[in-house]
Amino acid sequence: FLGMAVTGLDGVLTHHFGVSLDKRFQKKDWSKRPLPKEMIDYAASDTLYLLDLARRMEKDLADLGRLEWVREECENLAAVRYPVSAGEPLFLRFKGAGRLRPRSLAILEALLRLRMEHAEKKDRPPFKIFGNSAIAEIVKARPGNLARLAASNALSEKQIRMYGEDALAAVAMAMAIPEEDLPAYPRQRPARLSPKVPERVRMLREWRDKRAEALGLDPSLVLSKSLMHAVAALNPESAAALSELPELGKWRVAEFGEEIVQALAPPPARRKKRRR
């Protein structure tokens, strides 16, 4: 929102204070106890400038009239909650599941549920049990014994010792499901859009890019691709009509609403010259 090209903490601290953080410890094992002194020093230095940095950035945002923009975006981020599946299949959140046939979907779902059970028992994130790539390989191989599971190279020797038998049981259970009871990936037909939508998106992009350049902002912050398509589909005739798109945010409507409507307005019809 301040138009800075570098937004990582290290870059921002360098810009404001001329200091650079030692990144050697970013990916270290922070569960290790006791923590080495150099890691404790790193953790302290990582937070040392944050309060002063926040004060400086708030002042800069206020001077530009953008502080409320940031506050609204932060409130939206703070309101985000992890989606509750409510009994929905786990494969709906697995990349590539839509391309699988019903039998493979059943195996995928069984493996995902198995992984979730182990993750909950150990109080660890699911990917720490085994990753998505491992699950995809098992779905593809459909192993019936430990030898075939090992040959798939999906799991390490340690993982096979810990989860191999359970994984085979999950595959066998899915393979035994009758054809008529196999899951199907839900398909949704996209809503029909007016053929004029692409042209409206082009008009919005032209306005957005110019406006973002004038403000010194990344264009996607003014209007992202998804927001441009949503506005183009709505085709508002007034700034007030933009309230139908809560994802726009109040600050965008207040700051850019009238300009957006003008950007979408058709050019005035040209008057034909009278022949004398």
mmCIF file of C-alpha atoms in Angstrom:
data_model
loop_
_atom_site.group_PDB
_atom_site.id
_atom_site.type_symbol
_atom_site.label_atom_id
_atom_site.label_comp_id
_atom_site.label_asym_id
_atom_site.label_seq_id
_atom_site.Cartn_x
_atom_site.Cartn_y
_atom_site.Cartn_z
ATOM 1 C CA PHE A 1 0.000 0.000 0.000
ATOM 2 C CA LEU A 2 3.034 2.286 0.305
ATOM 3 C CA GLY A 3 4.189 1.339 -3.181
ATOM 4 C CA MET A 4 7.355 -0.416 -2.025
ATOM 5 C CA ALA A 5 8.757 -2.871 -4.557
ATOM 6 C CA VAL A 6 10.218 -5.091 -1.801
ATOM 7 C CA THR A 7 7.719 -6.162 0.859
ATOM 8 C CA GLY A 8 9.603 -8.861 2.786
ATOM 9 C CA LEU A 9 10.586 -7.967 6.345
ATOM 10 C CA ASP A 10 14.312 -7.971 5.532
ATOM 11 C CA GLY A 11 13.828 -5.570 2.611
ATOM 12 C CA VAL A 12 11.544 -3.278 4.594
ATOM 13 C CA LEU A 13 13.982 -3.117 7.522
ATOM 14 C CA THR A 14 16.835 -2.353 5.138
ATOM 15 C CA HIS A 15 14.764 0.455 3.585
ATOM 16 C CA HIS A 16 13.765 2.056 6.893
ATOM 17 C CA PHE A 17 16.698 1.298 9.196
ATOM 18 C CA GLY A 18 19.566 0.223 6.974
ATOM 19 C CA VAL A 19 19.837 -3.169 8.721
ATOM 20 C CA SER A 20 19.809 -6.663 7.234
ATOM 21 C CA LEU A 21 18.608 -9.798 9.026
ATOM 22 C CA ASP A 22 20.642 -12.976 9.064
ATOM 23 C CA LYS A 23 18.440 -15.441 7.188
ATOM 24 C CA ARG A 24 20.483 -18.524 8.091
ATOM 25 C CA PHE A 25 18.059 -19.418 10.857
ATOM 26 C CA GLN A 26 14.763 -18.991 9.029
ATOM 27 C CA LYS A 27 14.396 -22.674 8.206
ATOM 28 C CA LYS A 28 16.122 -24.111 11.256
ATOM 29 C CA ASP A 29 14.382 -26.508 13.633
ATOM 30 C CA TRP A 30 12.764 -24.103 16.113
ATOM 31 C CA SER A 31 11.367 -26.977 18.173
ATOM 32 C CA LYS A 32 14.915 -27.801 19.317
ATOM 33 C CA ARG A 33 15.554 -27.349 23.055
ATOM 34 C CA PRO A 34 17.479 -25.673 24.397
ATOM 35 C CA LEU A 35 17.730 -23.151 21.568
ATOM 36 C CA PRO A 36 21.307 -22.129 20.760
ATOM 37 C CA LYS A 37 22.207 -18.571 21.757
ATOM 38 C CA GLU A 38 22.668 -17.499 18.136
ATOM 39 C CA MET A 39 19.082 -18.585 17.335
ATOM 40 C CA ILE A 40 17.747 -16.719 20.371
ATOM 41 C CA ASP A 41 19.660 -13.632 19.254
ATOM 42 C CA TYR A 42 18.180 -13.987 15.768
ATOM 43 C CA ALA A 43 14.632 -14.285 17.158
ATOM 44 C CA ALA A 44 15.156 -11.151 19.250
ATOM 45 C CA SER A 45 16.593 -9.146 16.352
ATOM 46 C CA ASP A 46 13.711 -10.313 14.149
ATOM 47 C CA THR A 47 11.261 -8.433 16.400
ATOM 48 C CA LEU A 48 13.485 -5.602 17.628
ATOM 49 C CA TYR A 49 12.341 -3.054 15.033
ATOM 50 C CA LEU A 50 8.684 -4.044 14.619
ATOM 51 C CA LEU A 51 7.065 -1.442 16.888
ATOM 52 C CA ASP A 52 9.101 1.416 15.433
ATOM 53 C CA LEU A 53 8.461 0.078 11.937
ATOM 54 C CA ALA A 54 4.704 -0.055 12.577
ATOM 55 C CA ARG A 55 4.687 3.576 13.768
ATOM 56 C CA ARG A 56 6.625 4.744 10.722
ATOM 57 C CA MET A 57 4.444 2.865 8.273
ATOM 58 C CA GLU A 58 1.218 4.038 9.912
ATOM 59 C CA LYS A 59 2.397 7.644 9.614
ATOM 60 C CA ASP A 60 3.352 7.144 5.960
ATOM 61 C CA LEU A 61 -0.018 5.537 5.224
ATOM 62 C CA ALA A 62 -1.881 8.315 7.007
ATOM 63 C CA ASP A 63 0.052 10.948 5.051
ATOM 64 C CA LEU A 64 -1.033 9.242 1.811
ATOM 65 C CA GLY A 65 -4.632 8.824 3.004
ATOM 66 C CA ARG A 66 -4.378 5.040 2.798
ATOM 67 C CA LEU A 67 -4.378 4.002 6.452
ATOM 68 C CA GLU A 68 -8.062 3.077 6.437
ATOM 69 C CA TRP A 69 -7.506 1.002 3.282
ATOM 70 C CA VAL A 70 -4.969 -1.110 5.134
ATOM 71 C CA ARG A 71 -7.092 -1.383 8.282
ATOM 72 C CA GLU A 72 -10.038 -2.706 6.294
ATOM 73 C CA GLU A 73 -7.875 -5.249 4.470
ATOM 74 C CA CYS A 74 -6.354 -6.379 7.779
ATOM 75 C CA GLU A 75 -9.810 -6.782 9.317
ATOM 76 C CA ASN A 76 -10.816 -8.943 6.351
ATOM 77 C CA LEU A 77 -7.709 -11.098 6.764
ATOM 78 C CA ALA A 78 -8.295 -11.424 10.509
ATOM 79 C CA ALA A 79 -11.825 -12.684 9.830
ATOM 80 C CA VAL A 80 -10.632 -15.573 7.640
ATOM 81 C CA ARG A 81 -11.273 -18.963 9.205
ATOM 82 C CA TYR A 82 -10.077 -22.391 8.166
ATOM 83 C CA PRO A 83 -12.910 -23.932 6.118
ATOM 84 C CA VAL A 84 -14.867 -26.639 7.889
ATOM 85 C CA SER A 85 -15.551 -29.574 5.593
ATOM 86 C CA ALA A 86 -18.970 -30.330 7.153
ATOM 87 C CA GLY A 87 -18.748 -33.931 5.955
ATOM 88 C CA GLU A 88 -17.602 -33.045 2.456
ATOM 89 C CA PRO A 89 -15.080 -35.381 0.789
ATOM 90 C CA LEU A 90 -11.476 -34.491 1.530
ATOM 91 C CA PHE A 91 -10.577 -34.959 -2.134
ATOM 92 C CA LEU A 92 -12.374 -31.702 -2.951
ATOM 93 C CA ARG A 93 -9.333 -29.874 -1.559
ATOM 94 C CA PHE A 94 -6.779 -32.097 -3.307
ATOM 95 C CA LYS A 95 -5.198 -30.607 -6.417
ATOM 96 C CA GLY A 96 -5.815 -32.733 -9.509
ATOM 97 C CA ALA A 97 -8.666 -34.760 -7.997
ATOM 98 C CA GLY A 98 -11.064 -33.509 -10.672
ATOM 99 C CA ARG A 99 -9.130 -35.447 -13.308
ATOM 100 C CA LEU A 100 -9.409 -38.808 -11.529
ATOM 101 C CA ARG A 101 -11.843 -41.609 -12.305
ATOM 102 C CA PRO A 102 -14.289 -42.739 -9.585
ATOM 103 C CA ARG A 103 -12.187 -45.720 -8.409
ATOM 104 C CA SER A 104 -9.090 -43.578 -8.052
ATOM 105 C CA LEU A 105 -11.170 -40.959 -6.238
ATOM 106 C CA ALA A 106 -12.259 -43.607 -3.735
ATOM 107 C CA ILE A 107 -8.621 -44.609 -3.104
ATOM 108 C CA LEU A 108 -7.637 -40.960 -2.763
ATOM 109 C CA GLU A 109 -10.389 -40.287 -0.233
ATOM 110 C CA ALA A 110 -9.446 -43.363 1.812
ATOM 111 C CA LEU A 111 -5.789 -42.309 1.929
ATOM 112 C CA LEU A 112 -6.640 -38.716 2.826
ATOM 113 C CA ARG A 113 -8.837 -39.864 5.700
ATOM 114 C CA LEU A 114 -6.121 -42.234 6.867
ATOM 115 C CA ARG A 115 -3.591 -39.420 6.854
ATOM 116 C CA MET A 116 -5.967 -37.126 8.733
ATOM 117 C CA GLU A 117 -6.529 -39.758 11.431
ATOM 118 C CA HIS A 118 -2.805 -40.162 12.020
ATOM 119 C CA ALA A 119 -2.277 -36.399 11.957
ATOM 120 C CA GLU A 120 -4.957 -35.854 14.597
ATOM 121 C CA LYS A 121 -3.581 -38.615 16.823
ATOM 122 C CA LYS A 122 -0.068 -37.156 16.655
ATOM 123 C CA ASP A 123 -1.252 -33.529 16.695
ATOM 124 C CA ARG A 124 0.803 -32.794 13.599
ATOM 125 C CA PRO A 125 -0.076 -31.228 10.240
ATOM 126 C CA PRO A 126 -1.125 -33.843 7.648
ATOM 127 C CA PHE A 127 1.845 -33.178 5.350
ATOM 128 C CA LYS A 128 4.138 -34.236 8.205
ATOM 129 C CA ILE A 129 2.598 -37.726 7.989
ATOM 130 C CA PHE A 130 3.139 -38.030 4.236
ATOM 131 C CA GLY A 131 2.801 -35.511 1.446
ATOM 132 C CA ASN A 132 0.334 -35.082 -1.384
ATOM 133 C CA SER A 133 2.838 -36.358 -3.940
ATOM 134 C CA ALA A 134 3.125 -39.613 -1.967
ATOM 135 C CA ILE A 135 -0.649 -40.002 -1.921
ATOM 136 C CA ALA A 136 -0.852 -39.363 -5.671
ATOM 137 C CA GLU A 137 1.751 -42.069 -6.305
ATOM 138 C CA ILE A 138 -0.120 -44.603 -4.160
ATOM 139 C CA VAL A 139 -3.384 -43.788 -5.948
ATOM 140 C CA LYS A 140 -1.630 -44.385 -9.261
ATOM 141 C CA ALA A 141 0.100 -47.625 -8.182
ATOM 142 C CA ARG A 142 -2.838 -49.162 -6.249
ATOM 143 C CA PRO A 143 -0.440 -51.461 -4.344
ATOM 144 C CA GLY A 144 -1.752 -54.742 -2.963
ATOM 145 C CA ASN A 145 1.246 -55.602 -0.814
ATOM 146 C CA LEU A 146 4.231 -53.977 0.880
ATOM 147 C CA ALA A 147 6.584 -54.930 -1.947
ATOM 148 C CA ARG A 148 4.508 -53.060 -4.514
ATOM 149 C CA LEU A 149 4.110 -50.154 -2.105
ATOM 150 C CA ALA A 150 7.895 -49.952 -1.718
ATOM 151 C CA ALA A 151 8.351 -50.227 -5.488
ATOM 152 C CA SER A 152 6.134 -47.180 -6.005
ATOM 153 C CA ASN A 153 8.711 -45.038 -4.147
ATOM 154 C CA ALA A 154 5.793 -43.129 -2.638
ATOM 155 C CA LEU A 155 6.875 -43.609 0.979
ATOM 156 C CA SER A 156 10.219 -43.844 2.713
ATOM 157 C CA GLU A 157 11.243 -47.040 4.532
ATOM 158 C CA LYS A 158 10.379 -45.391 7.832
ATOM 159 C CA GLN A 159 6.954 -44.302 6.561
ATOM 160 C CA ILE A 160 6.279 -47.807 5.250
ATOM 161 C CA ARG A 161 7.080 -49.239 8.681
ATOM 162 C CA MET A 162 4.791 -46.693 10.348
ATOM 163 C CA TYR A 163 1.906 -46.447 7.880
ATOM 164 C CA GLY A 164 2.402 -49.142 5.224
ATOM 165 C CA GLU A 165 -0.128 -51.678 6.484
ATOM 166 C CA ASP A 166 -2.728 -48.978 7.083
ATOM 167 C CA ALA A 167 -2.183 -47.559 3.585
ATOM 168 C CA LEU A 168 -2.633 -51.009 2.027
ATOM 169 C CA ALA A 169 -5.829 -51.507 4.033
ATOM 170 C CA ALA A 170 -7.151 -48.152 2.814
ATOM 171 C CA VAL A 171 -6.420 -49.081 -0.802
ATOM 172 C CA ALA A 172 -8.034 -52.511 -0.385
ATOM 173 C CA MET A 173 -11.135 -50.985 1.200
ATOM 174 C CA ALA A 174 -11.516 -48.521 -1.689
ATOM 175 C CA MET A 175 -10.968 -51.260 -4.272
ATOM 176 C CA ALA A 176 -13.801 -53.299 -2.692
ATOM 177 C CA ILE A 177 -16.413 -50.516 -3.050
ATOM 178 C CA PRO A 178 -19.119 -51.513 -5.576
ATOM 179 C CA GLU A 179 -19.108 -49.547 -8.815
ATOM 180 C CA GLU A 180 -22.482 -47.957 -8.115
ATOM 181 C CA ASP A 181 -21.252 -46.585 -4.767
ATOM 182 C CA LEU A 182 -18.047 -44.977 -6.022
ATOM 183 C CA PRO A 183 -17.687 -41.210 -5.523
ATOM 184 C CA ALA A 184 -17.901 -38.763 -8.387
ATOM 185 C CA TYR A 185 -16.240 -35.393 -8.563
ATOM 186 C CA PRO A 186 -18.964 -32.692 -8.579
ATOM 187 C CA ARG A 187 -19.064 -30.662 -11.761
ATOM 188 C CA GLN A 188 -20.419 -27.141 -11.860
ATOM 189 C CA ARG A 189 -21.277 -25.422 -15.076
ATOM 190 C CA PRO A 190 -19.889 -21.916 -15.122
ATOM 191 C CA ALA A 191 -22.495 -19.201 -15.270
ATOM 192 C CA ARG A 192 -23.091 -17.823 -18.731
ATOM 193 C CA LEU A 193 -21.510 -14.447 -19.103
ATOM 194 C CA SER A 194 -22.369 -11.710 -21.510
ATOM 195 C CA PRO A 195 -20.082 -11.699 -24.576
ATOM 196 C CA LYS A 196 -19.381 -8.074 -23.649
ATOM 197 C CA VAL A 197 -17.590 -9.073 -20.431
ATOM 198 C CA PRO A 198 -14.129 -9.499 -22.039
ATOM 199 C CA GLU A 199 -14.345 -6.004 -23.534
ATOM 200 C CA ARG A 200 -15.362 -4.568 -20.154
ATOM 201 C CA VAL A 201 -12.410 -6.336 -18.536
ATOM 202 C CA ARG A 202 -10.134 -4.723 -21.118
ATOM 203 C CA MET A 203 -11.589 -1.292 -20.332
ATOM 204 C CA LEU A 204 -11.155 -1.869 -16.596
ATOM 205 C CA ARG A 205 -7.576 -3.039 -17.076
ATOM 206 C CA GLU A 206 -6.703 0.103 -19.031
ATOM 207 C CA TRP A 207 -8.143 2.292 -16.280
ATOM 208 C CA ARG A 208 -6.605 0.223 -13.486
ATOM 209 C CA ASP A 209 -3.083 0.245 -14.926
ATOM 210 C CA LYS A 210 -3.107 4.017 -15.375
ATOM 211 C CA ARG A 211 -4.566 4.594 -11.899
ATOM 212 C CA ALA A 212 -2.098 2.221 -10.260
ATOM 213 C CA GLU A 213 0.824 3.928 -11.984
ATOM 214 C CA ALA A 214 -0.379 7.322 -10.775
ATOM 215 C CA LEU A 215 -0.660 5.987 -7.212
ATOM 216 C CA GLY A 216 2.627 4.098 -7.347
ATOM 217 C CA LEU A 217 0.880 0.820 -6.504
ATOM 218 C CA ASP A 218 0.928 -2.692 -7.881
ATOM 219 C CA PRO A 219 -2.058 -2.854 -10.291
ATOM 220 C CA SER A 220 -3.479 -5.994 -8.633
ATOM 221 C CA LEU A 221 -3.887 -4.036 -5.404
ATOM 222 C CA VAL A 222 -6.206 -1.579 -7.134
ATOM 223 C CA LEU A 223 -8.184 -4.326 -8.890
ATOM 224 C CA SER A 224 -7.122 -7.956 -9.105
ATOM 225 C CA LYS A 225 -7.964 -10.108 -12.114
ATOM 226 C CA SER A 226 -10.829 -11.796 -10.280
ATOM 227 C CA LEU A 227 -12.235 -8.440 -9.139
ATOM 228 C CA MET A 228 -12.097 -7.060 -12.674
ATOM 229 C CA HIS A 229 -14.104 -10.032 -13.955
ATOM 230 C CA ALA A 230 -16.626 -9.691 -11.133
ATOM 231 C CA VAL A 231 -17.119 -5.974 -11.835
ATOM 232 C CA ALA A 232 -17.316 -6.593 -15.601
ATOM 233 C CA ALA A 233 -19.999 -9.233 -15.075
ATOM 234 C CA LEU A 234 -21.973 -6.909 -12.796
ATOM 235 C CA ASN A 235 -21.599 -3.935 -15.168
ATOM 236 C CA PRO A 236 -22.653 -1.359 -12.524
ATOM 237 C CA GLU A 237 -24.444 1.798 -13.597
ATOM 238 C CA SER A 238 -23.581 3.603 -10.352
ATOM 239 C CA ALA A 239 -20.971 3.459 -7.619
ATOM 240 C CA ALA A 240 -23.671 2.378 -5.165
ATOM 241 C CA ALA A 241 -24.304 -0.742 -7.254
ATOM 242 C CA LEU A 242 -20.754 -1.895 -6.490
ATOM 243 C CA SER A 243 -21.883 -2.686 -2.941
ATOM 244 C CA GLU A 244 -23.260 -5.915 -4.441
ATOM 245 C CA LEU A 245 -19.626 -7.071 -4.571
ATOM 246 C CA PRO A 246 -18.472 -7.188 -0.919
ATOM 247 C CA GLU A 247 -15.139 -8.619 -2.052
ATOM 248 C CA LEU A 248 -14.320 -5.187 -3.477
ATOM 249 C CA GLY A 249 -14.134 -3.712 -0.005
ATOM 250 C CA LYS A 250 -15.608 -0.426 1.130
ATOM 251 C CA TRP A 251 -12.368 1.463 0.554
ATOM 252 C CA ARG A 252 -12.237 0.591 -3.151
ATOM 253 C CA VAL A 253 -15.849 1.610 -3.654
ATOM 254 C CA ALA A 254 -15.287 4.906 -1.823
ATOM 255 C CA GLU A 255 -11.985 5.659 -3.542
ATOM 256 C CA PHE A 256 -12.557 4.326 -7.050
ATOM 257 C CA GLY A 257 -16.299 3.669 -7.387
ATOM 258 C CA GLU A 258 -17.168 6.601 -9.633
ATOM 259 C CA GLU A 259 -14.037 6.069 -11.727
ATOM 260 C CA ILE A 260 -14.887 2.403 -12.253
ATOM 261 C CA VAL A 261 -18.367 3.288 -13.458
ATOM 262 C CA GLN A 262 -16.923 5.907 -15.808
ATOM 263 C CA ALA A 263 -14.364 3.433 -17.128
ATOM 264 C CA LEU A 264 -17.195 1.083 -18.100
ATOM 265 C CA ALA A 265 -19.428 3.775 -19.575
ATOM 266 C CA PRO A 266 -19.935 3.399 -23.340
ATOM 267 C CA PRO A 267 -18.401 6.189 -25.426
ATOM 268 C CA PRO A 268 -20.873 8.899 -26.425
ATOM 269 C CA ALA A 269 -22.459 8.331 -29.777
ATOM 270 C CA ARG A 270 -20.911 10.410 -32.482
ATOM 271 C CA ARG A 271 -23.210 12.902 -34.176
ATOM 272 C CA LYS A 272 -23.347 12.712 -37.904
ATOM 273 C CA LYS A 273 -22.361 15.906 -39.638
ATOM 274 C CA ARG A 274 -25.057 17.484 -41.687
ATOM 275 C CA ARG A 275 -24.331 17.960 -45.326
ATOM 276 C CA ARG A 276 -24.554 21.495 -46.463
#
